Amino acid sequence: EGRPIPRGTSSVIQAGFSTMSLPVALGSSAEKLMLSAYADSPQQWRLFAKIVSVSNFRSKSLLRPTFLRAADQVGRTGLLTHTAVTEEVVSIKAETYGQVLSVGRQDVYDDDAGVFVEAAIQLGKNCGRALNDLIWRTVLLNDGDFFHGDNHNYLSGAGSVLGVESLAAAIAAMLNQKDTSGRSIDIRPRILCVSPSLEVEARQLLVSSSMARYTSDEIDNQPMGNPFANLTLVVEPRVENTTLVETASDKMWLLFAGPGDSPCAVAFLDGRESPTLESFGLSAEVGALQFSWRGYHDFGVAMVDPRAAVMSVGE
């Protein structure tokens, strides 16, 4: 751009934020670092959450249709019978989550370009944590009694402690779910989610090649094999993080179906699943000698189908 070649670290950084050629490169590099850090953050929710796109910040209705009768055999006349469908509506709404990170000019000068890297990485990680926090807060708050005995998806009492019998009961509860007309709906459990405190017990249940029941120090004459080997284990620390949600517990565990059965949904504005990063130089704010970055992300979470999830309090 015909400007003098910058001399020294501070001049190079200032040029990067004040000319037309370098800010694009710096901004692109920083965004790539942030997106990489965001992608590296745990996203185990993708194993059971349905992803939807919303075009604005208004509430969007998610329909969970339930057909009232099974398909009938078509006779030689070729006439099809009419059926009815009821719609159970769940609302989901995207909100904006973000933060600004500023670094003083002296810190940038002393650390060369290292702070640029760290700032982008931290913003990416923070955006990932914000989404994870919202998802698990929504699950654990159990708003509207999503998990409830009337929905046949809630285990409590002594029989809810994680083990062979309780896990078998949770699986049976999901498999036995029906629509409003009493028909089986073929929802299959896919994910077992536990707190870190239950990880060892959960891995023993899922990974062991065989299981046997013992009576009087002898093995019962029963078939041996692991009926839970097809479940995928998710270990989520937020399940027992009472700072995030008071109802969290180190004894709690959950069973989820796959995303296609919509235990819950995550909405992204315009389908953008990654956060946005913007950079600002020394000239952005007159009263501060700072380099600043802001990262933001638009998303929302809602529980959808109670028949596709089971909660056990483990007590």
PDB file of N, CA and C in Angstrom, residues 4 13 16 28 32 39 78 80 82 104 113 136 138 170 178 192 205 215 221 259 269:
ATOM      1  N   PRO A   4       5.739   2.824   4.581  1.00  0.00           N
ATOM      2  CA  PRO A   4       7.091   2.400   4.946  1.00  0.00           C
ATOM      3  C   PRO A   4       7.079   1.012   5.576  1.00  0.00           C
ATOM      4  N   ILE A  13       2.840  -5.337  14.314  1.00  0.00           N
ATOM      5  CA  ILE A  13       1.494  -5.657  14.799  1.00  0.00           C
ATOM      6  C   ILE A  13       0.530  -4.536  14.468  1.00  0.00           C
ATOM      7  N   GLY A  16      -0.434  -4.635  10.956  1.00  0.00           N
ATOM      8  CA  GLY A  16      -1.355  -5.732  10.685  1.00  0.00           C
ATOM      9  C   GLY A  16      -2.798  -5.348  10.918  1.00  0.00           C
ATOM     10  N   SER A  28      -7.877 -14.315   9.367  1.00  0.00           N
ATOM     11  CA  SER A  28      -8.120 -15.666   8.879  1.00  0.00           C
ATOM     12  C   SER A  28      -7.344 -16.688   9.700  1.00  0.00           C
ATOM     13  N   LYS A  32      -8.972 -19.585  12.103  1.00  0.00           N
ATOM     14  CA  LYS A  32      -8.643 -21.007  11.934  1.00  0.00           C
ATOM     15  C   LYS A  32      -8.196 -21.617  13.250  1.00  0.00           C
ATOM     16  N   ALA A  39     -13.319 -27.195  17.527  1.00  0.00           N
ATOM     17  CA  ALA A  39     -13.528 -28.563  17.049  1.00  0.00           C
ATOM     18  C   ALA A  39     -12.924 -29.585  17.992  1.00  0.00           C
ATOM     19  N   GLY A  78     -56.344 -51.119  -5.062  1.00  0.00           N
ATOM     20  CA  GLY A  78     -55.300 -50.102  -5.000  1.00  0.00           C
ATOM     21  C   GLY A  78     -55.644 -48.901  -4.141  1.00  0.00           C
ATOM     22  N   LEU A  80     -55.961 -46.670  -0.874  1.00  0.00           N
ATOM     23  CA  LEU A  80     -55.251 -46.494   0.385  1.00  0.00           C
ATOM     24  C   LEU A  80     -56.204 -45.974   1.445  1.00  0.00           C
ATOM     25  N   HIS A  82     -57.195 -43.897   4.902  1.00  0.00           N
ATOM     26  CA  HIS A  82     -56.796 -42.653   5.540  1.00  0.00           C
ATOM     27  C   HIS A  82     -56.344 -42.922   6.969  1.00  0.00           C
ATOM     28  N   GLY A 104      -3.344  -6.031  26.416  1.00  0.00           N
ATOM     29  CA  GLY A 104      -2.666  -4.741  26.384  1.00  0.00           C
ATOM     30  C   GLY A 104      -1.508  -4.697  25.407  1.00  0.00           C
ATOM     31  N   ALA A 113       4.103 -12.521  18.958  1.00  0.00           N
ATOM     32  CA  ALA A 113       2.787 -12.901  18.417  1.00  0.00           C
ATOM     33  C   ALA A 113       2.132 -14.031  19.200  1.00  0.00           C
ATOM     34  N   TRP A 136     -26.140 -29.563  28.587  1.00  0.00           N
ATOM     35  CA  TRP A 136     -26.290 -30.394  29.769  1.00  0.00           C
ATOM     36  C   TRP A 136     -27.116 -29.714  30.847  1.00  0.00           C
ATOM     37  N   THR A 138     -29.748 -27.959  30.096  1.00  0.00           N
ATOM     38  CA  THR A 138     -31.096 -28.231  29.613  1.00  0.00           C
ATOM     39  C   THR A 138     -31.513 -29.664  29.938  1.00  0.00           C
ATOM     40  N   ALA A 170     -33.755 -49.895  32.185  1.00  0.00           N
ATOM     41  CA  ALA A 170     -33.794 -48.667  31.395  1.00  0.00           C
ATOM     42  C   ALA A 170     -33.928 -48.988  29.904  1.00  0.00           C
ATOM     43  N   LYS A 178     -44.445 -46.465  23.521  1.00  0.00           N
ATOM     44  CA  LYS A 178     -45.504 -46.582  22.518  1.00  0.00           C
ATOM     45  C   LYS A 178     -46.006 -45.199  22.124  1.00  0.00           C
ATOM     46  N   LEU A 192     -25.047 -44.629  26.497  1.00  0.00           N
ATOM     47  CA  LEU A 192     -25.080 -44.617  27.960  1.00  0.00           C
ATOM     48  C   LEU A 192     -24.191 -43.481  28.426  1.00  0.00           C
ATOM     49  N   LEU A 205     -19.520 -52.672  32.581  1.00  0.00           N
ATOM     50  CA  LEU A 205     -20.783 -53.170  32.030  1.00  0.00           C
ATOM     51  C   LEU A 205     -20.735 -53.289  30.512  1.00  0.00           C
ATOM     52  N   THR A 215     -24.025 -67.168  42.785  1.00  0.00           N
ATOM     53  CA  THR A 215     -24.825 -67.563  43.943  1.00  0.00           C
ATOM     54  C   THR A 215     -24.046 -68.605  44.729  1.00  0.00           C
ATOM     55  N   ASN A 221     -26.344 -71.478  36.355  1.00  0.00           N
ATOM     56  CA  ASN A 221     -26.416 -72.108  35.038  1.00  0.00           C
ATOM     57  C   ASN A 221     -27.233 -71.228  34.097  1.00  0.00           C
ATOM     58  N   PRO A 259     -29.588 -39.539  17.257  1.00  0.00           N
ATOM     59  CA  PRO A 259     -30.106 -38.232  16.830  1.00  0.00           C
ATOM     60  C   PRO A 259     -31.387 -38.326  16.009  1.00  0.00           C
ATOM     61  N   LEU A 269     -28.123 -20.805  14.219  1.00  0.00           N
ATOM     62  CA  LEU A 269     -28.621 -19.757  13.330  1.00  0.00           C
ATOM     63  C   LEU A 269     -28.039 -19.934  11.934  1.00  0.00           C
TER      64      LEU A 269
END
